[in-house]
mmCIF file with all atom_site columns, C-alpha atoms in Angstrom:
data_model
loop_
_atom_site.group_PDB
_atom_site.id
_atom_site.type_symbol
_atom_site.label_atom_id
_atom_site.label_alt_id
_atom_site.label_comp_id
_atom_site.label_asym_id
_atom_site.label_entity_id
_atom_site.label_seq_id
_atom_site.pdbx_PDB_ins_code
_atom_site.Cartn_x
_atom_site.Cartn_y
_atom_site.Cartn_z
_atom_site.occupancy
_atom_site.B_iso_or_equiv
_atom_site.pdbx_formal_charge
_atom_site.auth_seq_id
_atom_site.auth_comp_id
_atom_site.auth_asym_id
_atom_site.auth_atom_id
_atom_site.pdbx_PDB_model_num
ATOM 1   C CA . MET A 1 1   ? 47.818  29.313  13.877 1.00 56.00 ? 212 MET A CA 1
ATOM 2   C CA . THR A 1 2   ? 46.955  32.312  15.907 1.00 57.00 ? 213 THR A CA 1
ATOM 3   C CA . ASP A 1 3   ? 45.975  32.390  19.552 1.00 56.00 ? 214 ASP A CA 1
ATOM 4   C CA . THR A 1 4   ? 42.332  33.115  18.707 1.00 58.00 ? 215 THR A CA 1
ATOM 5   C CA . THR A 1 5   ? 42.157  30.038  16.444 1.00 58.00 ? 216 THR A CA 1
ATOM 6   C CA . ILE A 1 6   ? 43.607  27.850  19.193 1.00 59.00 ? 217 ILE A CA 1
ATOM 7   C CA . ASP A 1 7   ? 41.129  29.293  21.714 1.00 60.00 ? 218 ASP A CA 1
ATOM 8   C CA . GLY A 1 8   ? 38.287  28.604  19.272 1.00 59.00 ? 219 GLY A CA 1
ATOM 9   C CA . LEU A 1 9   ? 39.415  24.977  18.831 1.00 57.00 ? 220 LEU A CA 1
ATOM 10  C CA . ALA A 1 10  ? 39.654  24.557  22.594 1.00 57.00 ? 221 ALA A CA 1
ATOM 11  C CA . LYS A 1 11  ? 36.079  25.820  23.001 1.00 59.00 ? 222 LYS A CA 1
ATOM 12  C CA . VAL A 1 12  ? 34.827  23.418  20.328 1.00 56.00 ? 223 VAL A CA 1
ATOM 13  C CA . LYS A 1 13  ? 36.569  20.494  22.054 1.00 57.00 ? 224 LYS A CA 1
ATOM 14  C CA . MET A 1 14  ? 35.120  21.535  25.418 1.00 57.00 ? 225 MET A CA 1
ATOM 15  C CA . LYS A 1 15  ? 31.590  21.628  23.990 1.00 59.00 ? 226 LYS A CA 1
ATOM 16  C CA . LYS A 1 16  ? 31.950  18.061  22.664 1.00 61.00 ? 227 LYS A CA 1
ATOM 17  C CA . ARG A 1 17  ? 32.778  16.638  26.109 1.00 68.00 ? 228 ARG A CA 1
ATOM 18  C CA . ARG A 1 18  ? 29.122  15.977  26.945 1.00 77.00 ? 229 ARG A CA 1
ATOM 19  C CA . SER A 1 19  ? 28.186  12.392  27.598 1.00 87.00 ? 230 SER A CA 1
ATOM 20  C CA . PHE A 1 20  ? 26.487  10.167  25.064 1.00 89.00 ? 231 PHE A CA 1
ATOM 21  C CA . PHE A 1 21  ? 23.498  9.732   27.392 1.00 89.00 ? 232 PHE A CA 1
ATOM 22  C CA . PHE A 1 22  ? 23.017  13.492  27.720 1.00 91.00 ? 233 PHE A CA 1
ATOM 23  C CA . ASP A 1 23  ? 23.160  14.000  23.941 1.00 91.00 ? 234 ASP A CA 1
ATOM 24  C CA . LEU A 1 24  ? 20.679  11.161  23.465 1.00 88.00 ? 235 LEU A CA 1
ATOM 25  C CA . LEU A 1 25  ? 18.324  12.658  26.040 1.00 87.00 ? 236 LEU A CA 1
ATOM 26  C CA . VAL A 1 26  ? 18.459  16.122  24.437 1.00 91.00 ? 237 VAL A CA 1
ATOM 27  C CA . ARG A 1 27  ? 17.811  14.658  20.990 1.00 92.00 ? 238 ARG A CA 1
ATOM 28  C CA . LEU A 1 28  ? 14.914  12.575  22.330 1.00 88.00 ? 239 LEU A CA 1
ATOM 29  C CA . VAL A 1 29  ? 13.252  15.614  23.892 1.00 91.00 ? 240 VAL A CA 1
ATOM 30  C CA . LYS A 1 30  ? 13.633  17.642  20.681 1.00 93.00 ? 241 LYS A CA 1
ATOM 31  C CA . GLU A 1 31  ? 12.488  14.948  18.248 1.00 95.00 ? 242 GLU A CA 1
ATOM 32  C CA . LYS A 1 32  ? 9.878   12.986  20.227 1.00 93.00 ? 243 LYS A CA 1
ATOM 33  C CA . LEU A 1 33  ? 8.049   15.494  22.371 1.00 92.00 ? 244 LEU A CA 1
ATOM 34  C CA . LEU A 1 34  ? 4.919   13.387  22.939 1.00 95.00 ? 245 LEU A CA 1
ATOM 35  C CA . GLY A 1 35  ? 6.998   10.324  23.808 1.00 92.00 ? 246 GLY A CA 1
ATOM 36  C CA . THR A 1 36  ? 8.983   12.400  26.264 1.00 93.00 ? 247 THR A CA 1
ATOM 37  C CA . ALA A 1 37  ? 5.771   13.688  27.842 1.00 94.00 ? 248 ALA A CA 1
ATOM 38  C CA . GLY A 1 38  ? 4.481   10.120  28.153 1.00 94.00 ? 249 GLY A CA 1
ATOM 39  C CA . ALA A 1 39  ? 7.749   8.968   29.719 1.00 92.00 ? 250 ALA A CA 1
ATOM 40  C CA . ALA A 1 40  ? 7.588   11.865  32.187 1.00 93.00 ? 251 ALA A CA 1
ATOM 41  C CA . ILE A 1 41  ? 4.050   10.871  33.202 1.00 92.00 ? 252 ILE A CA 1
ATOM 42  C CA . VAL A 1 42  ? 5.064   7.227   33.670 1.00 90.00 ? 253 VAL A CA 1
ATOM 43  C CA . LEU A 1 43  ? 8.122   8.287   35.667 1.00 93.00 ? 254 LEU A CA 1
ATOM 44  C CA . LEU A 1 44  ? 5.950   10.570  37.814 1.00 92.00 ? 255 LEU A CA 1
ATOM 45  C CA . MET A 1 45  ? 3.499   7.758   38.527 1.00 90.00 ? 256 MET A CA 1
ATOM 46  C CA . PHE A 1 46  ? 6.380   5.370   39.247 1.00 91.00 ? 257 PHE A CA 1
ATOM 47  C CA . LEU A 1 47  ? 7.872   7.805   41.763 1.00 93.00 ? 258 LEU A CA 1
ATOM 48  C CA . ALA A 1 48  ? 4.431   8.437   43.267 1.00 91.00 ? 259 ALA A CA 1
ATOM 49  C CA . GLY A 1 49  ? 4.030   4.698   43.772 1.00 90.00 ? 260 GLY A CA 1
ATOM 50  C CA . ILE A 1 50  ? 7.439   4.348   45.395 1.00 91.00 ? 261 ILE A CA 1
ATOM 51  C CA . PHE A 1 51  ? 6.986   7.283   47.760 1.00 93.00 ? 262 PHE A CA 1
ATOM 52  C CA . ALA A 1 52  ? 3.229   6.831   48.357 1.00 92.00 ? 263 ALA A CA 1
ATOM 53  C CA . ASN A 1 53  ? 3.612   6.687   52.134 1.00 92.00 ? 264 ASN A CA 1
ATOM 54  C CA . VAL A 1 54  ? 5.492   10.000  52.139 1.00 93.00 ? 265 VAL A CA 1
ATOM 55  C CA . ILE A 1 55  ? 3.452   12.097  49.686 1.00 93.00 ? 266 ILE A CA 1
ATOM 56  C CA . SER A 1 56  ? -0.095  10.944  50.383 1.00 91.00 ? 267 SER A CA 1
ATOM 57  C CA . PRO A 1 57  ? -2.025  13.405  52.539 1.00 89.00 ? 268 PRO A CA 1
ATOM 58  C CA . TYR A 1 58  ? -4.083  10.722  54.348 1.00 93.00 ? 269 TYR A CA 1
ATOM 59  C CA . GLY A 1 59  ? -3.896  7.016   55.112 1.00 92.00 ? 270 GLY A CA 1
ATOM 60  C CA . VAL A 1 60  ? -5.024  4.712   52.321 1.00 90.00 ? 271 VAL A CA 1
ATOM 61  C CA . ASN A 1 61  ? -8.006  3.391   54.315 1.00 90.00 ? 272 ASN A CA 1
ATOM 62  C CA . GLU A 1 62  ? -8.548  6.417   56.548 1.00 92.00 ? 273 GLU A CA 1
ATOM 63  C CA . ILE A 1 63  ? -12.298 7.078   56.721 1.00 93.00 ? 274 ILE A CA 1
ATOM 64  C CA . HIS A 1 64  ? -13.969 10.441  57.376 1.00 89.00 ? 275 HIS A CA 1
ATOM 65  C CA . LEU A 1 65  ? -17.721 9.777   57.318 1.00 91.00 ? 276 LEU A CA 1
ATOM 66  C CA . LYS A 1 66  ? -18.595 13.451  57.651 1.00 92.00 ? 277 LYS A CA 1
ATOM 67  C CA . ASP A 1 67  ? -16.688 14.170  54.404 1.00 89.00 ? 278 ASP A CA 1
ATOM 68  C CA . SER A 1 68  ? -18.481 11.541  52.283 1.00 92.00 ? 279 SER A CA 1
ATOM 69  C CA . LEU A 1 69  ? -18.856 12.396  48.581 1.00 94.00 ? 280 LEU A CA 1
ATOM 70  C CA . GLU A 1 70  ? -17.196 15.804  48.932 1.00 94.00 ? 281 GLU A CA 1
ATOM 71  C CA . PRO A 1 71  ? -16.233 17.570  45.690 1.00 95.00 ? 282 PRO A CA 1
ATOM 72  C CA . PRO A 1 72  ? -12.613 18.590  45.109 1.00 95.00 ? 283 PRO A CA 1
ATOM 73  C CA . SER A 1 73  ? -11.425 21.146  47.659 1.00 94.00 ? 284 SER A CA 1
ATOM 74  C CA . LEU A 1 74  ? -8.251  22.321  49.379 1.00 94.00 ? 285 LEU A CA 1
ATOM 75  C CA . GLN A 1 75  ? -8.535  19.503  51.929 1.00 92.00 ? 286 GLN A CA 1
ATOM 76  C CA . HIS A 1 76  ? -9.295  16.775  49.360 1.00 92.00 ? 287 HIS A CA 1
ATOM 77  C CA . TRP A 1 77  ? -7.819  17.701  45.983 1.00 94.00 ? 288 TRP A CA 1
ATOM 78  C CA . LEU A 1 78  ? -9.755  15.016  44.081 1.00 94.00 ? 289 LEU A CA 1
ATOM 79  C CA . GLY A 1 79  ? -12.680 14.819  46.485 1.00 94.00 ? 290 GLY A CA 1
ATOM 80  C CA . THR A 1 80  ? -13.817 11.842  48.547 1.00 94.00 ? 291 THR A CA 1
ATOM 81  C CA . ASP A 1 81  ? -15.709 8.624   47.863 1.00 94.00 ? 292 ASP A CA 1
ATOM 82  C CA . ASN A 1 82  ? -18.925 7.398   49.497 1.00 93.00 ? 293 ASN A CA 1
ATOM 83  C CA . THR A 1 83  ? -17.124 6.319   52.695 1.00 93.00 ? 294 THR A CA 1
ATOM 84  C CA . GLY A 1 84  ? -15.127 9.545   53.037 1.00 93.00 ? 295 GLY A CA 1
ATOM 85  C CA . ARG A 1 85  ? -11.765 8.235   51.818 1.00 94.00 ? 296 ARG A CA 1
ATOM 86  C CA . ASP A 1 86  ? -9.526  10.742  50.033 1.00 94.00 ? 297 ASP A CA 1
ATOM 87  C CA . MET A 1 87  ? -9.423  10.004  46.284 1.00 95.00 ? 298 MET A CA 1
ATOM 88  C CA . LEU A 1 88  ? -5.952  11.491  45.741 1.00 93.00 ? 299 LEU A CA 1
ATOM 89  C CA . THR A 1 89  ? -4.531  9.099   48.326 1.00 94.00 ? 300 THR A CA 1
ATOM 90  C CA . ARG A 1 90  ? -6.326  6.194   46.666 1.00 94.00 ? 301 ARG A CA 1
ATOM 91  C CA . VAL A 1 91  ? -4.900  7.182   43.247 1.00 92.00 ? 302 VAL A CA 1
ATOM 92  C CA . ILE A 1 92  ? -1.363  7.484   44.644 1.00 93.00 ? 303 ILE A CA 1
ATOM 93  C CA . PHE A 1 93  ? -1.524  4.063   46.285 1.00 94.00 ? 304 PHE A CA 1
ATOM 94  C CA . GLY A 1 94  ? -3.176  2.653   43.157 1.00 92.00 ? 305 GLY A CA 1
ATOM 95  C CA . ALA A 1 95  ? -0.146  3.787   41.158 1.00 90.00 ? 306 ALA A CA 1
ATOM 96  C CA . ARG A 1 96  ? 1.989   1.480   43.310 1.00 90.00 ? 307 ARG A CA 1
ATOM 97  C CA . VAL A 1 97  ? -0.158  -1.554  42.499 1.00 91.00 ? 308 VAL A CA 1
ATOM 98  C CA . SER A 1 98  ? -0.374  -0.665  38.809 1.00 91.00 ? 309 SER A CA 1
ATOM 99  C CA . MET A 1 99  ? 3.388   -0.310  38.464 1.00 90.00 ? 310 MET A CA 1
ATOM 100 C CA . ILE A 1 100 ? 4.032   -3.611  40.252 1.00 90.00 ? 311 ILE A CA 1
ATOM 101 C CA . VAL A 1 101 ? 1.550   -5.450  38.029 1.00 92.00 ? 312 VAL A CA 1
ATOM 102 C CA . GLY A 1 102 ? 2.898   -3.819  34.848 1.00 90.00 ? 313 GLY A CA 1
ATOM 103 C CA . LEU A 1 103 ? 6.547   -4.486  35.657 1.00 91.00 ? 314 LEU A CA 1
ATOM 104 C CA . ALA A 1 104 ? 5.863   -8.046  36.814 1.00 94.00 ? 315 ALA A CA 1
ATOM 105 C CA . GLY A 1 105 ? 3.882   -8.817  33.660 1.00 92.00 ? 316 GLY A CA 1
ATOM 106 C CA . SER A 1 106 ? 6.590   -7.382  31.422 1.00 93.00 ? 317 SER A CA 1
ATOM 107 C CA . ALA A 1 107 ? 9.354   -9.198  33.298 1.00 96.00 ? 318 ALA A CA 1
ATOM 108 C CA . LEU A 1 108 ? 7.480   -12.500 33.080 1.00 96.00 ? 319 LEU A CA 1
ATOM 109 C CA . SER A 1 109 ? 6.881   -11.997 29.366 1.00 92.00 ? 320 SER A CA 1
ATOM 110 C CA . VAL A 1 110 ? 10.559  -11.256 28.716 1.00 96.00 ? 321 VAL A CA 1
ATOM 111 C CA . LEU A 1 111 ? 11.643  -14.252 30.813 1.00 97.00 ? 322 LEU A CA 1
ATOM 112 C CA . ILE A 1 112 ? 9.349   -16.682 28.972 1.00 94.00 ? 323 ILE A CA 1
ATOM 113 C CA . ALA A 1 113 ? 10.303  -15.305 25.541 1.00 93.00 ? 324 ALA A CA 1
ATOM 114 C CA . THR A 1 114 ? 14.013  -15.450 26.362 1.00 96.00 ? 325 THR A CA 1
ATOM 115 C CA . ILE A 1 115 ? 13.866  -19.042 27.612 1.00 96.00 ? 326 ILE A CA 1
ATOM 116 C CA . LEU A 1 116 ? 11.797  -20.128 24.610 1.00 94.00 ? 327 LEU A CA 1
ATOM 117 C CA . GLY A 1 117 ? 14.092  -18.328 22.153 1.00 94.00 ? 328 GLY A CA 1
ATOM 118 C CA . ILE A 1 118 ? 17.298  -19.696 23.669 1.00 96.00 ? 329 ILE A CA 1
ATOM 119 C CA . THR A 1 119 ? 15.881  -23.223 23.769 1.00 96.00 ? 330 THR A CA 1
ATOM 120 C CA . SER A 1 120 ? 14.630  -22.966 20.197 1.00 95.00 ? 331 SER A CA 1
ATOM 121 C CA . GLY A 1 121 ? 17.929  -21.604 18.941 1.00 94.00 ? 332 GLY A CA 1
ATOM 122 C CA . TYR A 1 122 ? 20.008  -24.178 20.808 1.00 96.00 ? 333 TYR A CA 1
ATOM 123 C CA . LEU A 1 123 ? 17.990  -27.260 19.870 1.00 95.00 ? 334 LEU A CA 1
ATOM 124 C CA . GLY A 1 124 ? 17.182  -26.131 16.319 1.00 91.00 ? 335 GLY A CA 1
ATOM 125 C CA . GLY A 1 125 ? 15.676  -28.571 13.844 1.00 93.00 ? 336 GLY A CA 1
ATOM 126 C CA . ALA A 1 126 ? 12.052  -29.601 14.177 1.00 94.00 ? 337 ALA A CA 1
ATOM 127 C CA . PHE A 1 127 ? 11.613  -27.954 17.586 1.00 94.00 ? 338 PHE A CA 1
ATOM 128 C CA . ASP A 1 128 ? 12.786  -24.632 16.139 1.00 95.00 ? 339 ASP A CA 1
ATOM 129 C CA . MET A 1 129 ? 10.348  -24.914 13.220 1.00 96.00 ? 340 MET A CA 1
ATOM 130 C CA . ILE A 1 130 ? 7.432   -25.726 15.548 1.00 95.00 ? 341 ILE A CA 1
ATOM 131 C CA . VAL A 1 131 ? 8.256   -22.788 17.815 1.00 94.00 ? 342 VAL A CA 1
ATOM 132 C CA . GLN A 1 132 ? 8.577   -20.464 14.801 1.00 94.00 ? 343 GLN A CA 1
ATOM 133 C CA . ARG A 1 133 ? 5.178   -21.526 13.450 1.00 95.00 ? 344 ARG A CA 1
ATOM 134 C CA . PHE A 1 134 ? 3.573   -21.124 16.882 1.00 93.00 ? 345 PHE A CA 1
ATOM 135 C CA . VAL A 1 135 ? 5.030   -17.609 17.219 1.00 91.00 ? 346 VAL A CA 1
ATOM 136 C CA . ASP A 1 136 ? 3.901   -16.712 13.678 1.00 93.00 ? 347 ASP A CA 1
ATOM 137 C CA . ALA A 1 137 ? 0.373   -17.915 14.462 1.00 92.00 ? 348 ALA A CA 1
ATOM 138 C CA . TRP A 1 138 ? 0.376   -16.011 17.763 1.00 88.00 ? 349 TRP A CA 1
ATOM 139 C CA . MET A 1 139 ? 1.524   -12.791 16.081 1.00 90.00 ? 350 MET A CA 1
ATOM 140 C CA . CYS A 1 140 ? -1.240  -12.868 13.455 1.00 92.00 ? 351 CYS A CA 1
ATOM 141 C CA . PHE A 1 141 ? -3.968  -12.380 16.111 1.00 89.00 ? 352 PHE A CA 1
ATOM 142 C CA . PRO A 1 142 ? -4.651  -8.837  17.343 1.00 91.00 ? 353 PRO A CA 1
ATOM 143 C CA . ALA A 1 143 ? -3.511  -8.243  20.918 1.00 87.00 ? 354 ALA A CA 1
ATOM 144 C CA . LEU A 1 144 ? -6.977  -7.108  22.011 1.00 89.00 ? 355 LEU A CA 1
ATOM 145 C CA . PHE A 1 145 ? -8.499  -10.395 20.875 1.00 88.00 ? 356 PHE A CA 1
ATOM 146 C CA . ILE A 1 146 ? -5.928  -12.372 22.868 1.00 85.00 ? 357 ILE A CA 1
ATOM 147 C CA . VAL A 1 147 ? -6.462  -10.258 25.980 1.00 86.00 ? 358 VAL A CA 1
ATOM 148 C CA . LEU A 1 148 ? -10.245 -10.642 25.779 1.00 89.00 ? 359 LEU A CA 1
ATOM 149 C CA . THR A 1 149 ? -9.902  -14.402 25.294 1.00 89.00 ? 360 THR A CA 1
ATOM 150 C CA . VAL A 1 150 ? -7.564  -14.789 28.260 1.00 86.00 ? 361 VAL A CA 1
ATOM 151 C CA . MET A 1 151 ? -9.767  -12.578 30.469 1.00 87.00 ? 362 MET A CA 1
ATOM 152 C CA . SER A 1 152 ? -12.914 -14.583 29.665 1.00 86.00 ? 363 SER A CA 1
#
């Protein structure tokens, strides 16, 4: 082997030293562009909720009566409501509440499903068959119908 071949092999080995996570991220961005854009928006809202006290231009309940129902401007990027509160600040603080509710709901759902699945798998028999039939019946209903029923 010549020196140039060895140098070429060394360069190929150096290029393959990237982490699995980095390669996965690059492939995800290339193949699923809309999913990546959605994840970026969710991440942005999540960070906005975490750092709401730092990035919001006004207090969440700060009232400016003279600025009631102002259209978007340099002072109030999204305008103001009928009591003069800044809408951008309200959206940023609303992101915090939305993320907490979404994460708590998902965590509760995973916890209940995990406990039910482990119990069903461990006990087996008739209990397992009943749980399977209940889950099958639950899955046949559209999610919107279930949400509307629970909300009413």
